[in-house]
Amino acid sequence: MRRCCLFVGPAACILAPQPAFAHAFAQRYDLPLPLGYFIAGAALAVALSFLGSFLLGKPLSRDALSIRIPVPGWLAAVALRTVLGVALLLLAAVAVTGVLGPASPTKNFATVFVWVIWWVGFVLFTALAIDLWSAGNPFRATVDTVLRALPRRAAARRLPGAAGWLAVLGLVLISWIETVSDWSEDPRMLVAIAGVYLVFLLAGSAAFGAAAWFAAADPLTRLFGLLGHVAPLKAEASALRLRVPASGLVGVDTGGIGAVFTVTLIALVLFDGLSETPFWAGILDAITRSQGLRGWLLDLRAAGIDILKLIQTLGLLATALAALAAYLALSVAIWVAAGRVRPWNVIFSGFAGSLLPIAVAYHLAHYVSYLVLAGQLMIPIASDPLAMGWDLFGGARRTLDLGAITAAQVWWIAAAALVVGHALSVFVAHAEAMRLMQDRRRAIRSQLPMMVFMVGLTALSLWILAQPIVA
C-alpha cells in the first residue's frame, strides 16, 4: 500500500516523497543532533543494557513484578462476549462497505479500517496493552459456527508438522499484499481476499480440527499470540495480570518454525521502511539501467509482467532470507560462544522470541505518524460509510489535521521506542541465556554475539527511519 499518497488524499503534498523530509515525517525536520550521534547514543544504550542486565540485576522472569487483578466471573464473561461481538460487527462492516461502499481507498471503511486501524493500530494495541484477538477472533468464531452446523464428520486427521510453514507463507503474503500489490487499494479485492482466507481456515479446520489448524497454520493467530506475550496485560481465568512489558516472552520457546516466523516478521517490517528510502530507489534505478539486464527486462515486460512489482517482490523475499541467514549465523555464534552445551536447534528456537520487542518498537516508530494522520480518515467515513450523504456522527465534513503530530514528536517517539524495545529484548535474551545455559559465565559469553547483533540492528533501524521518503 502506498501510504504516502493513498491515505492522505489532499495532504499528499505533505506526505509525498521529497528529499528534504525525514522518513515518514509529515513535514521538514532537521534532527537536533547529527544522525551519527543518535545512532551512537542508541547503540551505546543497548550495549550498556547488556552490561547492566548481567552485573546489576537478576534475570527477568515471566512473573517479574506481576500483579494478579481478580475479575468477577460474570464481568469476564460479559467482556469476552462484548469483544467477540464487536469483532464480528467490524468484520461484517468491512464486508458490507468493501462491496457497497465507494471505490476510493481513502473513502472506504474497509481499506482504511484494515490497513490503518487494524494492521497498524490494533497490532500496536495488542503489543502495548493486551491481546484481544485470541478471545475475539471473528474468523475463528465464524469457522466454529459453520463447523457446528455441518453434519457429523469423521475424526480430524493428525496435523502435519509442516503445516506451520503455511503461517510463515501467509505472513509473507499479507506483507506482499500491503507493500507491493495493488490489491490493498481495492475494497472489493480486500473482501475477496478475506473470503479466500476464510475458506482456507474452514478447509483446514474441517480436516484437522480448528484448534490445531489455527494454532499452527493461521498467520494471524501466530502473530497476535506472539504480540500478546509482549503486552503488559494478560487475560487469565477471572483475572487480569499486570506484568513487566515483554516478560511474557521469558521461557517461551517458539519452536523452529515459530523462530522463522518471528524473524520473518522483523524482516518484513524493516523492508516496509527500507522500500521507501533513497537506498532502495538507487537499487531500482541500477536494475532498470543495467545493460546486462535490459534484454531480460524487456522480455518480461512484453510478457505482461510488472517489472517494478517483480523487483519489489524479490526484494521482499531477499530481505526475509537475509534476516533468516543473519539470525542463523547469530544462533551459531551463540552456540559456539556458550561452549556448545545445548543443542544448536534449542538455541535457534529459544532466542527468537527475545527479538520480538524490536519488531514492535520499529512498527511503532515507523507508523506513528501514519496512524495519527491517516487514522483521522475514519471520522468522516464513520459518519457516511456508504457515501450516501449521511452525517451519522457529525463528522462527515471533517478534514485532516496535519498538525496533530509534529516531525519532532515523531523522531523522539521513534528514537525512544527503538531504545526501549531493544533494551527489553536485551533483558529477555539475558533471562533466556540464564535459563538455557544454567551457568552465569556461559550465559554471559553467549550474549556477546547477541549484543553485537542488537547494536547493529539498532543502528540500522534508526538509519532507515532518518532517510528521506522516496516512492
Protein backbone atom coordinates (compact mmCIF):
# COMPACT_ATOMS: atom_id res chain seq x y z
CA MET A 1 0.00 0.00 0.00
CA ARG A 2 1.39 3.37 -0.98
CA ARG A 3 0.79 5.12 2.33
CA CYS A 4 2.45 8.35 1.36
CA CYS A 5 -0.26 9.18 -1.15
CA LEU A 6 -3.06 6.67 -0.68
CA PHE A 7 -4.46 7.60 2.70
CA VAL A 8 -3.66 11.26 2.86
CA GLY A 9 -5.57 12.46 -0.18
CA PRO A 10 -5.42 16.26 -0.06
CA ALA A 11 -2.37 16.04 2.17
CA ALA A 12 -0.35 14.17 -0.44
CA CYS A 13 1.85 17.20 -0.90
CA ILE A 14 2.81 16.92 2.75
CA LEU A 15 3.50 13.19 2.93
CA ALA A 16 4.65 12.69 -0.65
CA PRO A 17 8.33 11.88 -1.33
CA GLN A 18 10.63 14.87 -1.04
CA PRO A 19 14.36 14.64 -0.45
CA ALA A 20 14.25 17.08 2.47
CA PHE A 21 11.82 15.03 4.52
CA ALA A 22 12.93 12.60 7.17
CA HIS A 23 11.45 9.14 6.75
CA ALA A 24 7.68 9.04 7.41
CA PHE A 25 7.67 12.61 8.73
CA ALA A 26 4.79 14.89 7.76
CA GLN A 27 6.92 18.00 7.44
CA ARG A 28 10.52 19.05 7.07
CA TYR A 29 12.53 18.30 10.21
CA ASP A 30 16.23 18.78 10.82
CA LEU A 31 17.47 16.50 13.57
CA PRO A 32 18.64 18.40 16.68
CA LEU A 33 21.91 16.43 16.51
CA PRO A 34 23.69 14.70 13.63
CA LEU A 35 22.22 11.28 12.87
CA GLY A 36 25.51 9.63 13.79
CA TYR A 37 25.16 10.93 17.34
CA PHE A 38 21.69 9.39 17.66
CA ILE A 39 22.90 6.07 16.27
CA ALA A 40 25.96 6.02 18.51
CA GLY A 41 23.93 7.00 21.57
CA ALA A 42 21.24 4.40 20.93
CA ALA A 43 23.84 1.71 20.24
CA LEU A 44 25.65 2.63 23.45
CA ALA A 45 22.39 2.46 25.41
CA VAL A 46 21.73 -1.02 24.08
CA ALA A 47 25.28 -2.13 24.84
CA LEU A 48 25.07 -0.75 28.38
CA SER A 49 21.75 -2.53 28.90
CA PHE A 50 23.60 -5.79 28.20
CA LEU A 51 26.19 -4.90 30.79
CA GLY A 52 23.57 -3.85 33.31
CA SER A 53 21.45 -6.95 32.79
CA PHE A 54 24.33 -9.17 33.87
CA LEU A 55 26.00 -7.00 36.50
CA LEU A 56 23.17 -5.17 38.20
CA GLY A 57 20.01 -7.21 38.04
CA LYS A 58 18.55 -10.65 38.26
CA PRO A 59 17.17 -12.25 35.11
CA LEU A 60 13.72 -11.04 34.13
CA SER A 61 11.19 -13.74 34.94
CA ARG A 62 7.77 -14.29 33.43
CA ASP A 63 6.10 -13.25 36.69
CA ALA A 64 8.53 -10.43 37.49
CA LEU A 65 6.73 -7.66 39.35
CA SER A 66 3.42 -9.03 38.11
CA ILE A 67 0.16 -8.33 39.85
CA ARG A 68 -2.92 -10.53 39.50
CA ILE A 69 -6.08 -8.44 39.43
CA PRO A 70 -9.18 -10.57 40.17
CA VAL A 71 -12.16 -10.06 37.86
CA PRO A 72 -15.65 -11.37 38.71
CA GLY A 73 -16.63 -14.30 36.52
CA TRP A 74 -19.75 -12.60 35.22
CA LEU A 75 -17.77 -9.50 34.24
CA ALA A 76 -15.16 -11.59 32.43
CA ALA A 77 -17.92 -13.40 30.51
CA VAL A 78 -19.59 -10.12 29.53
CA ALA A 79 -16.24 -8.66 28.43
CA LEU A 80 -15.49 -11.74 26.33
CA ARG A 81 -18.87 -11.64 24.59
CA THR A 82 -18.56 -7.90 24.04
CA VAL A 83 -15.12 -8.19 22.45
CA LEU A 84 -16.26 -11.00 20.17
CA GLY A 85 -19.48 -9.20 19.26
CA VAL A 86 -17.65 -6.01 18.34
CA ALA A 87 -15.13 -8.01 16.28
CA LEU A 88 -17.91 -9.75 14.34
CA LEU A 89 -19.68 -6.44 13.70
CA LEU A 90 -16.47 -4.88 12.42
CA LEU A 91 -15.81 -7.86 10.13
CA ALA A 92 -19.37 -7.53 8.78
CA ALA A 93 -18.85 -3.78 8.31
CA VAL A 94 -15.68 -4.44 6.32
CA ALA A 95 -17.52 -6.92 4.10
CA VAL A 96 -20.54 -4.65 3.50
CA THR A 97 -18.64 -1.42 2.92
CA GLY A 98 -16.00 -3.18 0.85
CA VAL A 99 -18.69 -4.32 -1.58
CA LEU A 100 -21.21 -1.48 -1.39
CA GLY A 101 -19.05 1.46 -0.33
CA PRO A 102 -17.13 3.93 -2.51
CA ALA A 103 -14.30 2.58 -4.66
CA SER A 104 -11.82 5.19 -3.41
CA PRO A 105 -9.49 3.60 -0.84
CA THR A 106 -9.32 6.85 1.14
CA LYS A 107 -13.12 6.97 1.50
CA ASN A 108 -13.94 3.31 2.00
CA PHE A 109 -14.32 1.95 5.52
CA ALA A 110 -12.84 -1.43 4.55
CA THR A 111 -9.48 -0.18 3.26
CA VAL A 112 -8.93 2.45 5.94
CA PHE A 113 -10.01 0.17 8.77
CA VAL A 114 -8.00 -2.86 7.59
CA TRP A 115 -4.70 -1.12 6.85
CA VAL A 116 -4.73 1.81 9.28
CA ILE A 117 -6.84 0.91 12.30
CA TRP A 118 -6.32 -2.87 12.35
CA TRP A 119 -2.99 -3.69 10.69
CA VAL A 120 -1.21 -0.73 12.31
CA GLY A 121 -3.28 0.40 15.29
CA PHE A 122 -4.61 -2.91 16.58
CA VAL A 123 -1.24 -4.60 16.16
CA LEU A 124 0.31 -1.89 18.33
CA PHE A 125 -2.55 -2.11 20.83
CA THR A 126 -2.01 -5.85 21.15
CA ALA A 127 1.69 -5.45 21.88
CA LEU A 128 1.44 -2.35 24.06
CA ALA A 129 -1.72 -3.20 26.00
CA ILE A 130 -3.39 -6.64 25.78
CA ASP A 131 -4.13 -9.45 23.34
CA LEU A 132 -7.84 -9.30 22.50
CA TRP A 133 -7.51 -11.24 19.23
CA SER A 134 -7.23 -14.60 20.98
CA ALA A 135 -10.61 -14.04 22.63
CA GLY A 136 -12.26 -12.05 19.85
CA ASN A 137 -11.00 -13.60 16.60
CA PRO A 138 -14.02 -13.16 14.29
CA PHE A 139 -12.68 -15.68 11.77
CA ARG A 140 -12.33 -18.36 14.45
CA ALA A 141 -15.87 -17.64 15.68
CA THR A 142 -17.19 -17.89 12.11
CA VAL A 143 -15.37 -21.16 11.47
CA ASP A 144 -16.62 -22.69 14.73
CA THR A 145 -20.19 -21.69 13.89
CA VAL A 146 -20.01 -23.22 10.42
CA LEU A 147 -18.40 -26.44 11.68
CA ARG A 148 -21.10 -26.88 14.31
CA ALA A 149 -23.76 -26.52 11.60
CA LEU A 150 -22.21 -29.20 9.40
CA PRO A 151 -23.26 -32.87 9.67
CA ARG A 152 -21.20 -35.07 11.98
CA ARG A 153 -17.81 -35.66 10.43
CA ALA A 154 -15.08 -38.24 10.83
CA ALA A 155 -12.42 -37.62 13.46
CA ALA A 156 -9.93 -34.93 12.49
CA ARG A 157 -6.70 -36.15 10.93
CA ARG A 158 -3.34 -35.53 12.59
CA LEU A 159 -1.89 -32.20 11.58
CA PRO A 160 1.40 -32.47 9.61
CA GLY A 161 4.37 -30.78 11.24
CA ALA A 162 4.98 -28.79 8.07
CA ALA A 163 1.64 -27.01 8.47
CA GLY A 164 3.42 -24.30 10.42
CA TRP A 165 5.14 -23.18 7.22
CA LEU A 166 1.73 -22.09 5.94
CA ALA A 167 1.71 -19.44 8.67
CA VAL A 168 5.11 -18.15 7.52
CA LEU A 169 3.96 -18.06 3.89
CA GLY A 170 0.73 -16.38 4.96
CA LEU A 171 2.66 -13.67 6.79
CA VAL A 172 4.79 -13.02 3.71
CA LEU A 173 1.67 -12.92 1.54
CA ILE A 174 -0.02 -10.37 3.81
CA SER A 175 3.09 -8.19 3.65
CA TRP A 176 3.23 -8.57 -0.14
CA ILE A 177 -0.41 -7.55 -0.48
CA GLU A 178 0.20 -4.49 1.70
CA THR A 179 3.54 -3.26 0.34
CA VAL A 180 3.72 -4.49 -3.25
CA SER A 181 0.37 -5.30 -4.80
CA ASP A 182 -2.45 -3.00 -5.89
CA TRP A 183 -4.98 -5.27 -4.19
CA SER A 184 -4.62 -3.38 -0.92
CA GLU A 185 -6.11 -0.30 -2.58
CA ASP A 186 -9.21 -2.08 -3.92
CA PRO A 187 -12.00 -2.51 -1.32
CA ARG A 188 -13.70 -5.23 -3.40
CA MET A 189 -10.45 -7.15 -3.67
CA LEU A 190 -9.94 -6.93 0.09
CA VAL A 191 -13.32 -8.57 0.65
CA ALA A 192 -12.41 -11.29 -1.86
CA ILE A 193 -9.10 -11.90 -0.07
CA ALA A 194 -10.90 -12.16 3.27
CA GLY A 195 -13.27 -14.69 1.69
CA VAL A 196 -10.41 -16.82 0.37
CA TYR A 197 -8.73 -16.64 3.77
CA LEU A 198 -11.93 -17.80 5.48
CA VAL A 199 -12.22 -20.74 3.08
CA PHE A 200 -8.62 -21.67 3.86
CA LEU A 201 -9.40 -21.65 7.57
CA LEU A 202 -12.61 -23.64 7.10
CA ALA A 203 -10.97 -26.31 4.95
CA GLY A 204 -8.05 -26.79 7.31
CA SER A 205 -10.24 -26.80 10.41
CA ALA A 206 -12.63 -29.33 8.90
CA ALA A 207 -9.74 -31.65 8.08
CA PHE A 208 -7.50 -31.27 11.13
CA GLY A 209 -9.59 -29.59 13.82
CA ALA A 210 -9.97 -25.88 14.39
CA ALA A 211 -7.72 -25.67 17.46
CA ALA A 212 -4.77 -27.39 15.79
CA TRP A 213 -5.20 -25.65 12.43
CA PHE A 214 -5.46 -22.13 13.83
CA ALA A 215 -2.54 -22.64 16.22
CA ALA A 216 -0.20 -23.98 13.55
CA ALA A 217 -1.22 -22.67 10.13
CA ASP A 218 -3.01 -19.37 10.72
CA PRO A 219 -0.58 -16.41 10.43
CA LEU A 220 -2.85 -14.05 12.36
CA THR A 221 -3.25 -16.39 15.33
CA ARG A 222 0.51 -16.81 15.50
CA LEU A 223 1.12 -13.08 15.07
CA PHE A 224 -1.25 -11.82 17.75
CA GLY A 225 -0.36 -14.67 20.07
CA LEU A 226 3.31 -13.65 19.94
CA LEU A 227 2.50 -9.96 20.35
CA GLY A 228 0.36 -10.82 23.36
CA HIS A 229 3.49 -12.05 25.14
CA VAL A 230 4.96 -8.55 24.82
CA ALA A 231 1.88 -6.83 26.28
CA PRO A 232 1.86 -5.64 29.91
CA LEU A 233 -1.64 -7.03 30.43
CA LYS A 234 -2.70 -10.65 30.10
CA ALA A 235 -6.22 -12.01 30.38
CA GLU A 236 -6.44 -15.05 32.64
CA ALA A 237 -9.34 -17.04 34.04
CA SER A 238 -11.37 -14.49 36.04
CA ALA A 239 -8.36 -12.19 36.31
CA LEU A 240 -6.08 -9.72 34.60
CA ARG A 241 -2.33 -9.96 35.13
CA LEU A 242 -0.31 -6.75 35.07
CA ARG A 243 3.33 -7.50 34.36
CA VAL A 244 6.60 -6.04 33.13
CA PRO A 245 6.36 -5.48 29.34
CA ALA A 246 7.90 -8.37 27.36
CA SER A 247 8.26 -10.55 30.47
CA GLY A 248 5.67 -12.88 28.94
CA LEU A 249 8.31 -13.88 26.39
CA VAL A 250 10.57 -15.42 29.01
CA GLY A 251 10.58 -19.18 28.71
CA VAL A 252 8.51 -19.14 25.50
CA ASP A 253 10.17 -21.50 23.02
CA THR A 254 8.53 -20.76 19.69
CA GLY A 255 9.93 -23.89 18.05
CA GLY A 256 11.92 -23.92 14.83
CA ILE A 257 9.08 -22.75 12.58
CA GLY A 258 7.99 -20.24 15.21
CA ALA A 259 11.51 -18.80 15.23
CA VAL A 260 11.42 -18.48 11.45
CA PHE A 261 8.02 -16.77 11.75
CA THR A 262 9.37 -14.26 14.30
CA VAL A 263 12.48 -13.40 12.31
CA THR A 264 10.45 -13.11 9.11
CA LEU A 265 8.10 -10.69 10.87
CA ILE A 266 11.03 -8.43 11.79
CA ALA A 267 12.40 -8.61 8.25
CA LEU A 268 9.08 -7.68 6.65
CA VAL A 269 8.64 -4.68 8.93
CA LEU A 270 12.14 -3.49 8.09
CA PHE A 271 11.58 -3.96 4.36
CA ASP A 272 8.44 -1.83 4.53
CA GLY A 273 10.61 1.06 5.73
CA LEU A 274 13.61 0.26 3.56
CA SER A 275 11.50 0.21 0.39
CA GLU A 276 10.73 3.93 0.85
CA THR A 277 14.36 5.08 1.14
CA PRO A 278 16.79 6.51 -1.45
CA PHE A 279 18.88 3.37 -0.96
CA TRP A 280 16.08 1.20 -2.36
CA ALA A 281 15.35 3.75 -5.09
CA GLY A 282 19.01 3.51 -6.09
CA ILE A 283 18.73 -0.27 -6.34
CA LEU A 284 15.67 0.05 -8.57
CA ASP A 285 17.44 2.61 -10.73
CA ALA A 286 20.55 0.44 -11.06
CA ILE A 287 18.48 -2.57 -12.10
CA THR A 288 16.41 -0.69 -14.66
CA ARG A 289 19.51 0.96 -16.17
CA SER A 290 21.59 -2.22 -16.26
CA GLN A 291 22.56 -3.06 -19.83
CA GLY A 292 23.09 -6.69 -18.88
CA LEU A 293 19.52 -7.00 -17.62
CA ARG A 294 17.90 -4.83 -20.25
CA GLY A 295 17.03 -7.71 -22.58
CA TRP A 296 15.52 -9.77 -19.76
CA LEU A 297 13.51 -6.82 -18.50
CA LEU A 298 12.13 -6.06 -21.96
CA ASP A 299 11.12 -9.69 -22.42
CA LEU A 300 9.37 -9.73 -19.05
CA ARG A 301 7.54 -6.52 -19.84
CA ALA A 302 6.47 -7.92 -23.20
CA ALA A 303 5.07 -10.92 -21.33
CA GLY A 304 2.85 -8.59 -19.30
CA ILE A 305 4.88 -8.72 -16.09
CA ASP A 306 5.06 -5.56 -13.99
CA ILE A 307 8.82 -5.08 -13.59
CA LEU A 308 8.58 -2.80 -10.57
CA LYS A 309 6.35 -5.22 -8.67
CA LEU A 310 8.63 -8.12 -9.61
CA ILE A 311 11.68 -6.32 -8.23
CA GLN A 312 9.80 -5.33 -5.08
CA THR A 313 8.67 -8.92 -4.60
CA LEU A 314 12.22 -10.19 -4.99
CA GLY A 315 13.41 -7.50 -2.58
CA LEU A 316 10.80 -8.56 -0.03
CA LEU A 317 11.83 -12.20 -0.27
CA ALA A 318 15.54 -11.32 -0.26
CA THR A 319 15.13 -9.25 2.90
CA ALA A 320 13.37 -12.13 4.65
CA LEU A 321 16.04 -14.61 3.56
CA ALA A 322 18.85 -12.24 4.58
CA ALA A 323 17.28 -11.81 8.02
CA LEU A 324 16.96 -15.57 8.44
CA ALA A 325 20.58 -16.04 7.37
CA ALA A 326 21.68 -13.38 9.86
CA TYR A 327 19.72 -14.98 12.69
CA LEU A 328 21.06 -18.41 11.71
CA ALA A 329 24.60 -17.04 11.94
CA LEU A 330 23.74 -15.41 15.28
CA SER A 331 22.39 -18.64 16.74
CA VAL A 332 25.51 -20.50 15.63
CA ALA A 333 27.70 -17.79 17.19
CA ILE A 334 25.74 -18.05 20.46
CA TRP A 335 26.04 -21.84 20.36
CA VAL A 336 29.81 -21.66 19.91
CA ALA A 337 30.31 -18.84 22.45
CA ALA A 338 28.42 -20.86 25.08
CA GLY A 339 30.64 -23.86 24.54
CA ARG A 340 28.08 -25.99 22.68
CA VAL A 341 26.46 -27.05 25.94
CA ARG A 342 22.98 -27.04 24.42
CA PRO A 343 21.90 -28.39 21.01
CA TRP A 344 22.04 -25.75 18.27
CA ASN A 345 18.36 -26.09 17.43
CA VAL A 346 17.47 -25.23 21.06
CA ILE A 347 19.48 -22.02 20.72
CA PHE A 348 17.82 -21.23 17.37
CA SER A 349 14.29 -21.58 18.72
CA GLY A 350 14.96 -20.32 22.24
CA PHE A 351 16.28 -16.84 21.47
CA ALA A 352 13.96 -15.84 18.61
CA GLY A 353 11.26 -14.52 20.93
CA SER A 354 13.72 -12.09 22.51
CA LEU A 355 13.82 -10.19 19.21
CA LEU A 356 10.08 -9.53 19.19
CA PRO A 357 10.19 -6.26 21.20
CA ILE A 358 12.45 -4.91 18.44
CA ALA A 359 9.78 -5.61 15.83
CA VAL A 360 7.17 -3.87 17.98
CA ALA A 361 9.44 -0.87 18.54
CA TYR A 362 10.15 -0.47 14.84
CA HIS A 363 6.46 -0.90 13.98
CA LEU A 364 5.63 1.95 16.36
CA ALA A 365 8.49 4.14 15.18
CA HIS A 366 7.73 3.65 11.51
CA TYR A 367 3.95 4.01 11.65
CA VAL A 368 3.19 6.50 14.42
CA SER A 369 2.74 9.49 12.09
CA TYR A 370 0.81 7.39 9.58
CA LEU A 371 -1.56 6.16 12.27
CA VAL A 372 -2.18 9.63 13.71
CA LEU A 373 -2.71 11.32 10.33
CA ALA A 374 -4.37 8.64 8.22
CA GLY A 375 -6.40 7.42 11.19
CA GLN A 376 -8.33 10.69 11.04
CA LEU A 377 -9.93 9.48 7.81
CA MET A 378 -12.14 7.21 9.90
CA ILE A 379 -14.02 10.20 11.30
CA PRO A 380 -15.78 11.26 8.06
CA ILE A 381 -16.02 7.65 6.88
CA ALA A 382 -17.81 6.53 10.05
CA SER A 383 -20.34 9.31 9.59
CA ASP A 384 -21.05 8.30 5.97
CA PRO A 385 -19.76 4.73 5.46
CA LEU A 386 -21.62 4.10 2.18
CA ALA A 387 -21.08 7.60 0.71
CA MET A 388 -24.82 8.30 0.62
CA GLY A 389 -24.70 11.80 2.04
CA TRP A 390 -25.23 10.75 5.67
CA ASP A 391 -23.74 12.50 8.69
CA LEU A 392 -24.37 9.97 11.46
CA PHE A 393 -21.89 11.36 13.98
CA GLY A 394 -21.46 14.91 12.76
CA GLY A 395 -18.02 14.30 11.28
CA ALA A 396 -18.78 13.84 7.58
CA ARG A 397 -17.07 17.14 6.69
CA ARG A 398 -14.11 16.67 8.99
CA THR A 399 -10.74 17.30 7.32
CA LEU A 400 -7.30 16.12 8.31
CA ASP A 401 -5.42 17.99 10.98
CA LEU A 402 -1.85 17.83 9.70
CA GLY A 403 -0.58 19.36 12.91
CA ALA A 404 -1.87 16.51 15.05
CA ILE A 405 1.70 15.25 15.35
CA THR A 406 4.89 17.12 14.54
CA ALA A 407 8.04 15.83 12.92
CA ALA A 408 9.98 16.46 16.13
CA GLN A 409 7.49 14.36 18.09
CA VAL A 410 7.72 11.58 15.52
CA TRP A 411 11.50 11.46 15.72
CA TRP A 412 11.68 11.44 19.51
CA ILE A 413 8.97 8.80 19.73
CA ALA A 414 10.84 6.70 17.18
CA ALA A 415 14.21 7.05 18.90
CA ALA A 416 12.76 6.32 22.35
CA ALA A 417 10.74 3.35 21.09
CA LEU A 418 13.77 1.75 19.47
CA VAL A 419 15.98 2.17 22.52
CA VAL A 420 13.31 0.85 24.92
CA GLY A 421 12.37 -2.00 22.57
CA HIS A 422 15.97 -3.10 22.17
CA ALA A 423 16.57 -2.82 25.92
CA LEU A 424 13.57 -5.09 26.59
CA SER A 425 14.96 -7.54 24.05
CA VAL A 426 18.26 -7.46 25.89
CA PHE A 427 16.67 -8.36 29.22
CA VAL A 428 14.57 -11.14 27.68
CA ALA A 429 17.66 -12.53 25.95
CA HIS A 430 19.53 -12.39 29.27
CA ALA A 431 16.77 -14.34 31.01
CA GLU A 432 16.74 -16.91 28.21
CA ALA A 433 20.51 -17.26 28.37
CA MET A 434 20.37 -17.93 32.12
CA ARG A 435 17.52 -20.40 31.62
CA LEU A 436 19.15 -22.31 28.79
CA MET A 437 22.81 -22.27 29.93
CA GLN A 438 22.21 -22.58 33.70
CA ASP A 439 25.70 -21.20 34.19
CA ARG A 440 26.37 -17.49 34.61
CA ARG A 441 29.72 -17.45 32.83
CA ARG A 442 28.45 -19.37 29.82
CA ALA A 443 25.33 -17.20 29.74
CA ILE A 444 27.43 -14.03 29.62
CA ARG A 445 29.62 -15.42 26.84
CA SER A 446 26.56 -16.49 24.88
CA GLN A 447 25.20 -12.95 24.90
CA LEU A 448 28.24 -11.25 23.40
CA PRO A 449 27.18 -12.15 19.84
CA MET A 450 23.62 -11.07 20.71
CA MET A 451 24.90 -7.68 21.89
CA VAL A 452 26.74 -7.09 18.62
CA PHE A 453 23.67 -8.18 16.65
CA MET A 454 21.27 -5.89 18.54
CA VAL A 455 23.60 -2.90 18.39
CA GLY A 456 23.80 -3.33 14.63
CA LEU A 457 20.02 -3.71 14.36
CA THR A 458 19.52 -0.55 16.42
CA ALA A 459 21.80 1.42 14.12
CA LEU A 460 20.09 0.05 11.01
CA SER A 461 16.62 0.86 12.34
CA LEU A 462 17.49 4.47 13.16
CA TRP A 463 19.23 4.91 9.81
CA ILE A 464 16.15 3.70 7.93
CA LEU A 465 13.82 5.97 9.91
CA ALA A 466 16.03 9.00 9.23
CA GLN A 467 16.07 8.54 5.44
CA PRO A 468 14.01 10.71 3.09
CA ILE A 469 10.88 9.09 1.69
CA VAL A 470 11.19 8.03 -1.94
CA ALA A 471 8.31 6.33 -3.75
